[in-house]
Coordinates of C-alpha atoms and ligand atoms in Angstrom, one line a residue:
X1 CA 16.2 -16.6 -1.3
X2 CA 16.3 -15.7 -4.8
X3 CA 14.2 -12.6 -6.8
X4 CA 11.0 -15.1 -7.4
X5 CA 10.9 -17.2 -4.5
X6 CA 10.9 -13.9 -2.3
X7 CA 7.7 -12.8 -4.7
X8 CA 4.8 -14.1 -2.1
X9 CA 6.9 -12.8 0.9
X10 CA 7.5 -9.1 -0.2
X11 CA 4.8 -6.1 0.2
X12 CA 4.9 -2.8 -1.5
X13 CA 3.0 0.2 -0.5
X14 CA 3.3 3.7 -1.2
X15 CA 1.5 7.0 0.2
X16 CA 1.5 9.6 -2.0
X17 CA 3.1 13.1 0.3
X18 CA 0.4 14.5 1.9
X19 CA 1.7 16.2 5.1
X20 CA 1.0 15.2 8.3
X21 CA -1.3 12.3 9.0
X22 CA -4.6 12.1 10.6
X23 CA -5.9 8.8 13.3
X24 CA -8.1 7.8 10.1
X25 CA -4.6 7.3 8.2
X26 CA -3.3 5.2 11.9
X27 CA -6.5 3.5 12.0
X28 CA -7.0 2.4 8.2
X29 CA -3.5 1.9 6.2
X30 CA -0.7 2.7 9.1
X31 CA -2.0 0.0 12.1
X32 CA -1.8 -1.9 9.0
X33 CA 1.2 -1.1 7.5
X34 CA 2.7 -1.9 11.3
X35 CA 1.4 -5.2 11.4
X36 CA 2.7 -6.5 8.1
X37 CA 6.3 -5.9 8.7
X38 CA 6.6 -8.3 11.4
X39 CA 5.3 -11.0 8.7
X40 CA 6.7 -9.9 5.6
X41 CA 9.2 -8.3 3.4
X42 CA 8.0 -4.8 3.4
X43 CA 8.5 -1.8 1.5
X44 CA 7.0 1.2 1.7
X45 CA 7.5 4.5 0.2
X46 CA 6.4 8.2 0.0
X47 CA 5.1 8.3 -4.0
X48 CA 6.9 11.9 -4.8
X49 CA 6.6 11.7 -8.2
X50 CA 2.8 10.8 -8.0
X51 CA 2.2 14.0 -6.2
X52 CA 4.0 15.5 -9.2
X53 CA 1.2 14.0 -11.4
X54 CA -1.4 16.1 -10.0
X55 CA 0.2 19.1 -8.3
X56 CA 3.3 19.9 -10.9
X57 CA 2.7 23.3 -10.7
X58 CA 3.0 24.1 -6.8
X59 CA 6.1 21.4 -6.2
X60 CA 7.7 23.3 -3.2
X61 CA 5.2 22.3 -0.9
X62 CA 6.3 18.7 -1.6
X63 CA 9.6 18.3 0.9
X64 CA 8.2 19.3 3.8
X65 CA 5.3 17.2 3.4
X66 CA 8.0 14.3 2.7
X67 CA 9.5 14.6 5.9
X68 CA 6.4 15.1 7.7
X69 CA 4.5 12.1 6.3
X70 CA 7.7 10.1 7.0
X71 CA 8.2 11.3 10.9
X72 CA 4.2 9.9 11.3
X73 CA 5.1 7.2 9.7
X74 CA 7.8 6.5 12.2
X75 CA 5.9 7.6 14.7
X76 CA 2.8 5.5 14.5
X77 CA 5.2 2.5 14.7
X78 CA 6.7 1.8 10.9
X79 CA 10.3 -0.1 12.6
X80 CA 13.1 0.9 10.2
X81 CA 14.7 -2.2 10.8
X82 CA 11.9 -4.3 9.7
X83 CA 10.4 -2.3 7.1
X84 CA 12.1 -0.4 4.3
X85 CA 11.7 3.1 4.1
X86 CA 12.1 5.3 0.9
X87 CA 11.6 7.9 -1.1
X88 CA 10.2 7.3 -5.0
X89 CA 12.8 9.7 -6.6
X90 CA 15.7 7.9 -5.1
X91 CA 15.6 5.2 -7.0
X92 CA 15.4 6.1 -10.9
X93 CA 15.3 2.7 -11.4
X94 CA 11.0 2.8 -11.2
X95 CA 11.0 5.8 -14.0
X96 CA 13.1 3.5 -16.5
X97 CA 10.8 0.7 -15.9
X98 CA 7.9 3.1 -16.7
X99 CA 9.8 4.2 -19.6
X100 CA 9.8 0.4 -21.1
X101 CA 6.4 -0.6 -19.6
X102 CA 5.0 2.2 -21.3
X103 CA 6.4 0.9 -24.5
X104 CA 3.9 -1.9 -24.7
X105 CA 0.9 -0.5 -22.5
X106 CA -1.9 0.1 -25.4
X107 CA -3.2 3.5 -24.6
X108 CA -6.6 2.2 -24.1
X109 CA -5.8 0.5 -20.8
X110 CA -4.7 3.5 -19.5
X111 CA -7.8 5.5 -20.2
X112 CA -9.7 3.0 -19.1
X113 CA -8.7 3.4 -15.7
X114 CA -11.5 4.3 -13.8
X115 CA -9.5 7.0 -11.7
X116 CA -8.9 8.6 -14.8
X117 CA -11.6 10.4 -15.9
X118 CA -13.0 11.0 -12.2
X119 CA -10.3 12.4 -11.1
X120 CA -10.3 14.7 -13.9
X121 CA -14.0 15.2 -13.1
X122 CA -13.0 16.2 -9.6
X123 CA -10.5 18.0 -9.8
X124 CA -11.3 20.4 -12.4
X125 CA -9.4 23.2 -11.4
X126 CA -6.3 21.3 -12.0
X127 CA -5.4 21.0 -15.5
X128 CA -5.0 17.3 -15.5
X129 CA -4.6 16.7 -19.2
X130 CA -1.3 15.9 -19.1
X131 CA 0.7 12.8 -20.7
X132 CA 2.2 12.4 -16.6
X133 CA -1.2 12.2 -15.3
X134 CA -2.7 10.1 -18.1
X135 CA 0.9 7.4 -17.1
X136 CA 0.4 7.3 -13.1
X137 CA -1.1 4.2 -12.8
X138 CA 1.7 2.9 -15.2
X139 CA 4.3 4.4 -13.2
X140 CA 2.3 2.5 -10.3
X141 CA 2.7 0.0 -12.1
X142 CA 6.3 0.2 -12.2
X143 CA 6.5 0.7 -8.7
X144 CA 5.1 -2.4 -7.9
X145 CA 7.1 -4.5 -10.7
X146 CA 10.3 -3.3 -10.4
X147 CA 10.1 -5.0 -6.7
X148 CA 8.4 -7.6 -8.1
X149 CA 6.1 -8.1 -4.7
X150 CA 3.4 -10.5 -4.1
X151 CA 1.3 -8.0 -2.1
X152 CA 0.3 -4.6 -2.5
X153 CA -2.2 -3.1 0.2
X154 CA -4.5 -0.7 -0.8
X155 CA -7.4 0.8 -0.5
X156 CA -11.0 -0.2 -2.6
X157 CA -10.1 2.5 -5.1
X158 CA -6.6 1.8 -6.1
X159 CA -7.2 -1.9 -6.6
X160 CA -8.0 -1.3 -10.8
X161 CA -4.4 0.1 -10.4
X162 CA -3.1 -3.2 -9.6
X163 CA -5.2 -4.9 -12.2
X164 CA -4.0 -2.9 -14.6
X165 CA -0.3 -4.1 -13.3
X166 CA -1.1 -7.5 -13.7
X167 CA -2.2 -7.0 -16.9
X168 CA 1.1 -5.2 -18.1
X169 CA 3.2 -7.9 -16.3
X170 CA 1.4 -10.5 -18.1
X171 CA 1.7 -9.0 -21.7
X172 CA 5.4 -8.5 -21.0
X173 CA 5.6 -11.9 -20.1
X174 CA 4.0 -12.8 -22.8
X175 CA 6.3 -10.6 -25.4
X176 CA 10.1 -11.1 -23.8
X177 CA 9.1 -14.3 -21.6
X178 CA 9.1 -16.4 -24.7
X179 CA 12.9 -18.0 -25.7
X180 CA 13.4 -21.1 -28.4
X181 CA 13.6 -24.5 -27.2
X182 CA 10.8 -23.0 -23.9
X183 CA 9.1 -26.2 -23.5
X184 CA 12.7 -28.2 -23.8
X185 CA 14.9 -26.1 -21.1
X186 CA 11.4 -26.4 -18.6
X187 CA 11.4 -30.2 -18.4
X188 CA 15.5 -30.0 -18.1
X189 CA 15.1 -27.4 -15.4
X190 CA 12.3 -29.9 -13.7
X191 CA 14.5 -32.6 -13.3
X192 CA 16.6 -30.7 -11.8
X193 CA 14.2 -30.6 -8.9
X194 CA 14.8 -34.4 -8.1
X195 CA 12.3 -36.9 -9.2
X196 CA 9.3 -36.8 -7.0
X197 CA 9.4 -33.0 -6.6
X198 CA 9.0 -32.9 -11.0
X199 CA 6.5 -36.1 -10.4
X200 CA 4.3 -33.3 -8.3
X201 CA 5.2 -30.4 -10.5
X202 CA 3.6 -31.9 -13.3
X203 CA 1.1 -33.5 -11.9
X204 CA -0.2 -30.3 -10.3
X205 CA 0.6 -28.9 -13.5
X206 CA -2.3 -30.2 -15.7
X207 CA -4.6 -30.2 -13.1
X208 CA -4.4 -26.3 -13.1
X209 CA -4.3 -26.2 -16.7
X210 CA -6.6 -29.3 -17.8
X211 CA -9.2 -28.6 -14.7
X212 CA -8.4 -24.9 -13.8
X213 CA -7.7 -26.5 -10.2
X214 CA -6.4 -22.9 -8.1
X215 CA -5.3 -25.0 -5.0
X216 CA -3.0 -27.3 -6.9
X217 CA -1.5 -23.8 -8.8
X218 CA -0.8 -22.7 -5.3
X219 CA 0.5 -26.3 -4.0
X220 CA 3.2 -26.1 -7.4
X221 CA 4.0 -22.2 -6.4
X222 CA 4.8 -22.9 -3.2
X223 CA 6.5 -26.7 -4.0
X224 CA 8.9 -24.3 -6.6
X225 CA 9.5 -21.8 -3.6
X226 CA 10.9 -24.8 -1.6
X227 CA 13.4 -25.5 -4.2
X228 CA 17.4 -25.0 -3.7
X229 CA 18.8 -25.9 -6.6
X230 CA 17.4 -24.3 -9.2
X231 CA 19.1 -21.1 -11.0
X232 CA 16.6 -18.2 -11.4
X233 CA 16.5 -18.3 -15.2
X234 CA 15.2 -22.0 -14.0
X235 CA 12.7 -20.9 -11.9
X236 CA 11.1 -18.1 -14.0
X237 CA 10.9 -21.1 -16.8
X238 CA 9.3 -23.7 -14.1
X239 CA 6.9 -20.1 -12.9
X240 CA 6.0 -19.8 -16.7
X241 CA 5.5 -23.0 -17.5
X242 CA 2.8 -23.9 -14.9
X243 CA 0.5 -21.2 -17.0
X244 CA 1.7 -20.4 -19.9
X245 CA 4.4 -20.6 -22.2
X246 CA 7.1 -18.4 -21.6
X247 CA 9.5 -17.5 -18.6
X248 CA 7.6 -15.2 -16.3
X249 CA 10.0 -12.5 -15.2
X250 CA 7.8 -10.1 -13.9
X251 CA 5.5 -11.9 -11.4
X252 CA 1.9 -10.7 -11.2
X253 CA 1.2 -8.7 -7.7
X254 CA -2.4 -9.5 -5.7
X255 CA -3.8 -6.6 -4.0
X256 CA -4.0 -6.7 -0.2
X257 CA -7.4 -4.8 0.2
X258 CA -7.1 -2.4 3.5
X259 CA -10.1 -2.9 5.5
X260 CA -11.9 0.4 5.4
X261 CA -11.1 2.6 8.4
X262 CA -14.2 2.6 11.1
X263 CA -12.3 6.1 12.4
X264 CA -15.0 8.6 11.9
X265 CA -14.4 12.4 11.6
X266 CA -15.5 15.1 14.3
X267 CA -18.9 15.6 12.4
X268 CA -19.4 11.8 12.1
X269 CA -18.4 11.9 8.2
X270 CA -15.4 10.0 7.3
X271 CA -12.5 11.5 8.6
X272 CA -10.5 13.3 5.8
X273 CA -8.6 16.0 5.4
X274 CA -10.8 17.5 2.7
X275 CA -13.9 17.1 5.4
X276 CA -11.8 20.0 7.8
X277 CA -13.0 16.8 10.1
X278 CA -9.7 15.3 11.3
X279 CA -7.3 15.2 15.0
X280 CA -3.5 14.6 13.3
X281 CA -1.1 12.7 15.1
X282 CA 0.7 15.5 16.3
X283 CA -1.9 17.8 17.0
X284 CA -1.6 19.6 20.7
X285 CA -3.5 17.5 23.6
X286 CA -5.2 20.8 24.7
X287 CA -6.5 21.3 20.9
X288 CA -7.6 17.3 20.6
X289 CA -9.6 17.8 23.9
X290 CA -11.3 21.1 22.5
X291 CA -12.1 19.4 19.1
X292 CA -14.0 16.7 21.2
X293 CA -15.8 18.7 23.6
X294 CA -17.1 20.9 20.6
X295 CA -18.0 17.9 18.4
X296 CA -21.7 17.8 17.2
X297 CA -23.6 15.8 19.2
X298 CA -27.3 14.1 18.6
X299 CA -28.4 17.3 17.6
X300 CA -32.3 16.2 19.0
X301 CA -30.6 16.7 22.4
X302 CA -31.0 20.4 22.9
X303 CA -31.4 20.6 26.7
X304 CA -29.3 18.2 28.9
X305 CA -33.0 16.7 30.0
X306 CA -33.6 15.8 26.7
X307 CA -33.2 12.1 26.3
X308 CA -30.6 11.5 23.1
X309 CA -30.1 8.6 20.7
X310 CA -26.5 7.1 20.2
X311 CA -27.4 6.2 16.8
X312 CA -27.5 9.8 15.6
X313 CA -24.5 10.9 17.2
X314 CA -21.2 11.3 16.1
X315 CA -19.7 10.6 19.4
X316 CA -21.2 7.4 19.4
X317 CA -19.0 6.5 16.8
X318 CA -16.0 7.3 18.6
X319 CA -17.5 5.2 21.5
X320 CA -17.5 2.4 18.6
X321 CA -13.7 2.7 18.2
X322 CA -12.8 3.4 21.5
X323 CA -14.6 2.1 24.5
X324 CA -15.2 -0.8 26.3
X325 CA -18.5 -3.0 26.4
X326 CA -19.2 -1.7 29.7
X327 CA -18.5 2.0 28.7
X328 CA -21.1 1.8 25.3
X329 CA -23.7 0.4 27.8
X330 CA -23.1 3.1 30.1
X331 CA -23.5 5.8 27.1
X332 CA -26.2 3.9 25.7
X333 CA -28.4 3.9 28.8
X334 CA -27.6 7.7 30.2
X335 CA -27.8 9.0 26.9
X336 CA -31.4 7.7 26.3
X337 CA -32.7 8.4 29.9
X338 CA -31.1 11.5 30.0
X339 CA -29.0 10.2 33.0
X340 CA -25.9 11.9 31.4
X341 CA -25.1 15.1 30.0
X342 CA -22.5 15.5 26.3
X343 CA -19.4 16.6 28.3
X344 CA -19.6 13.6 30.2
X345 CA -20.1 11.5 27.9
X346 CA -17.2 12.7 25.8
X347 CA -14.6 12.7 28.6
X348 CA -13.8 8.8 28.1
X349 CA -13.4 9.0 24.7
X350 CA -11.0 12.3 25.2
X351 CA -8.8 10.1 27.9
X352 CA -9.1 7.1 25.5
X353 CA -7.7 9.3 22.4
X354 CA -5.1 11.3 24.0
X355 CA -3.9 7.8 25.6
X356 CA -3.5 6.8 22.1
X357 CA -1.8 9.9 20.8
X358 CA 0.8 10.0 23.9
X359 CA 3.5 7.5 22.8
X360 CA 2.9 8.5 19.1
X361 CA 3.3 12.0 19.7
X362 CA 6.5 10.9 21.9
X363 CA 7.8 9.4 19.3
X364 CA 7.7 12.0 16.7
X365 CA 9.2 14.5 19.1
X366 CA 12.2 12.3 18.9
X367 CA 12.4 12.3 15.5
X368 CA 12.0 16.0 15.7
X369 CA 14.3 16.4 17.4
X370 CA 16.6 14.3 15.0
X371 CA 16.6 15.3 11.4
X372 CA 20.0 13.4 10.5
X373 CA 18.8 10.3 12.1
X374 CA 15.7 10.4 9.7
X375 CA 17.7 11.2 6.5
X376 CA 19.7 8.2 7.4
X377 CA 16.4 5.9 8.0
X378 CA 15.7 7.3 4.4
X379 CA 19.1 6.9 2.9
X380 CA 19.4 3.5 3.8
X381 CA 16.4 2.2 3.1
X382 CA 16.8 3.8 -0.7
X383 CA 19.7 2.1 -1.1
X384 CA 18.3 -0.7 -0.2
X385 CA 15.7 -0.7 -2.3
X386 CA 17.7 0.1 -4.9
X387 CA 19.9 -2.6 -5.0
X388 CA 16.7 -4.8 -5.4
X389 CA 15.0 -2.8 -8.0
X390 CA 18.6 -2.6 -10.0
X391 CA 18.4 -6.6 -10.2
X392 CA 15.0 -6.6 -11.9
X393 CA 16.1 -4.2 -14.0
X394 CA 19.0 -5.7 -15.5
X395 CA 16.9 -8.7 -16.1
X396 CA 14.1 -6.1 -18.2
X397 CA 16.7 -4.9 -19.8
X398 CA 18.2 -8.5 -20.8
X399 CA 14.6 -9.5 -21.7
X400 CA 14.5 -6.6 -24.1
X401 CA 17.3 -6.6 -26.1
X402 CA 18.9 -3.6 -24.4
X403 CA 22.6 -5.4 -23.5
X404 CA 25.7 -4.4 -25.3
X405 CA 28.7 -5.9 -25.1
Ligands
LIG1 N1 -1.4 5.8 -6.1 C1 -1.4 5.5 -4.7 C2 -2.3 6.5 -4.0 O1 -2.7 7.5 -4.6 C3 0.0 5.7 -4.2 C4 1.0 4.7 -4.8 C5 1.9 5.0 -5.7 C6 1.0 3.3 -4.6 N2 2.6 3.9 -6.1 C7 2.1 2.8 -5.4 C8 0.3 2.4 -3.8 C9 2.4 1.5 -5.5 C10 0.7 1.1 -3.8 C11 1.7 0.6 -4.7 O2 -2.7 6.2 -2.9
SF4_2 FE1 -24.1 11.8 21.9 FE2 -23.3 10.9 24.3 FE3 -24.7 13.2 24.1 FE4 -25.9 10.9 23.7 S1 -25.0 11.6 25.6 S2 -26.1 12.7 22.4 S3 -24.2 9.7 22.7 S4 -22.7 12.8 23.2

């Protein structure tokens, strides 16, 4: 498969260094993460620099959490051989495509990012008025181009981000995209498809562009997809020309919105770090079980006579996540009738969670236990990625005038 044709198979996804992970990370974007690479083209990468953008002044924390987040990964599943695993600094092929994306980003878009200016707000103590922090969704940006991937999962607040990376695709489509004789060298490369495939080109064609008809832009994407015989200068023509008028070598991304976790935290809040509410992957059976028997309960239920409501209880919630039918009606019943007391109706929930920890938690002491073999995993997936990411780049760099010979 060629660069454009692999577009609507390849996923990108990056996770900023964080340290060790938490089951809200397994239940929202890792389960996730571990289904997609049995379907896709995946890539996935710890975001160093990002982390940079926010916390340039205490760095040294940064490689442990690397190796950490990348262990959990691994742990929860992410398969090495399906998936490919890097670090963002390793291939310095994203900063010189931020570098010439910023070039044509008009400020304005950037400080029109909504995580701008509330992350500022947040953050306060950070002095976040920097020209890096004001650039990180462009260097997202560039992350996601220089791969040029179809599908970027994310979470409800970084979809602008991908916006904004269509946006810049699109205007440097626009700029560089355009060569004389367009409209000439796309009907030569159609014919090249064979007479009824062009017949069906075109006719899907104008009925995108005369009727705005999104199924038949689909139908001509994936009827170009299907084609062997085209060159990729070919293909980025026959891309461009079904909207616009110019070759489209940097293909817009869609966002892949992650389903909000349902995982709540020990106190019924979202489980988050910044919440002190969370059970890591890795954390100690014996401290897991202690973290759920001292979990708030409904906190109407002072004696174990009193008669409790599920509703208003944070274990509930983990009943929600966890247990089966016949369990919840079992809580639900004993709870309101008394008929069970807060230990014992936390002690399926403990089994259920520390049956869901065990092969994780197996798995990272394996890991552990084998430093080289991650480095390796992480080697060879940035080379990987590199090789990919060093084709789209001499392609910029073509577009843009930057070849001497
Ligand atoms: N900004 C993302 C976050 O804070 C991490 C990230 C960096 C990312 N580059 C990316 C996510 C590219 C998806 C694609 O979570
Ligand atoms: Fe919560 Fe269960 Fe106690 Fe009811 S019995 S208050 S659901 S822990």
């Amino acid at each position: 498969m060629n660069p454009v044709s692999e577009q609507h198979a390849r996923v990108l996804s990056g996770m900023r260094p964080t340290g060790r992970l938490h089951l809200g990370h397994h239940h929202g974007v890792l389960q996730n993460w571990v289904a997609l690479q049995h379907e896709y083209d995946c890539y996935f990468f710890v975001a160093d620099w990002h982390a940079l953008t926010t916390h340039y002044d205490d760095p040294t924390i940064i490689p442990e959490s690397v190796w950490d987040m990348v262990i959990d990964w691994l742990a929860a599943g992410i398969d090495p051989d399906k998936a490919k695993l890097f670090i963002q600094s390793r291939v310095p092929e994203h900063a010189e495509l931020h570098l010439l994306l910023s070039m044509i980003t008009p400020l304005g878009w950037l400080e029109r990012v909504p995580s701008y200016k509330d992350q500022q707000e947040k953050l306060k103590e950070r002095d976040l008025a920097t020209y890096g922090f004001l650039g990180y969704p462009l260097l997202q940006a560039a992350d996601i181009l220089i791969y040029r991937a179809g599908l970027v999962p994310v979470g409800e607040d970084q979809v602008a981000h991908v916006e904004l990376t269509r946006e810049v695709a699109r205007r440097f489509n626009h700029i560089y995209g355009k060569e004389k004789g367009f409209e000439e060298k796309a009907q030569a490369a159609m014919k090249k498809m064979g007479k009824k495939s062009a017949r069906l080109y075109s006719r899907q064609r104008i009925a995108y562009q005369e009727q705005g008809d999104h199924s038949a832009l689909e139908a001509a994407r994936n009827l170009l997809e299907s084609q062997q015989n085209l060159s990729l200068d070919d293909r980025e023509r026959l891309f461009g020309y079904l909207e616009g008028s110019g070759r489209q070598i940097l293909p817009e991304p869609q966002p892949l919105l992650t389903k909000a976790s349902k995982m709540p935290g020990l106190d019924g809040q979202k489980m988050s770090k910044s919440y002190q509410n969370t059970i890591s992957l890795r954390a100690k059976p014996e401290s897991v079980e202690k973290a759920l028997r001292t979990m708030p309960t409904d906190t109407n239920r002072v004696r174990r006579t009193d008669p409790g409501e599920p509703s208003r209880c944070p274990v509930w919630q983990f009943h929600e996540v966890y247990s089966t039918e016949e369990t919840k009606r079992w809580v639900q019943e004993g709870c309101r009738t008394a008929g069970i007391g807060c230990i014992e109706c936390k002690q399926p929930v403990i089994e259920e969670v520390l049956k869901e920890l065990r092969p994780i938690q197996e798995r990272a002491r394996e890991f552990e236990g084998q430093p080289e073999l991650v480095r390796t995993i992480i080697d060879e997936g940035s080379e990987a990625a590199r090789h990919q990411a060093r084709e789209t780049l001499t392609e910029v760099r073509q577009a843009m005038s930057l070849v001497y010979r």
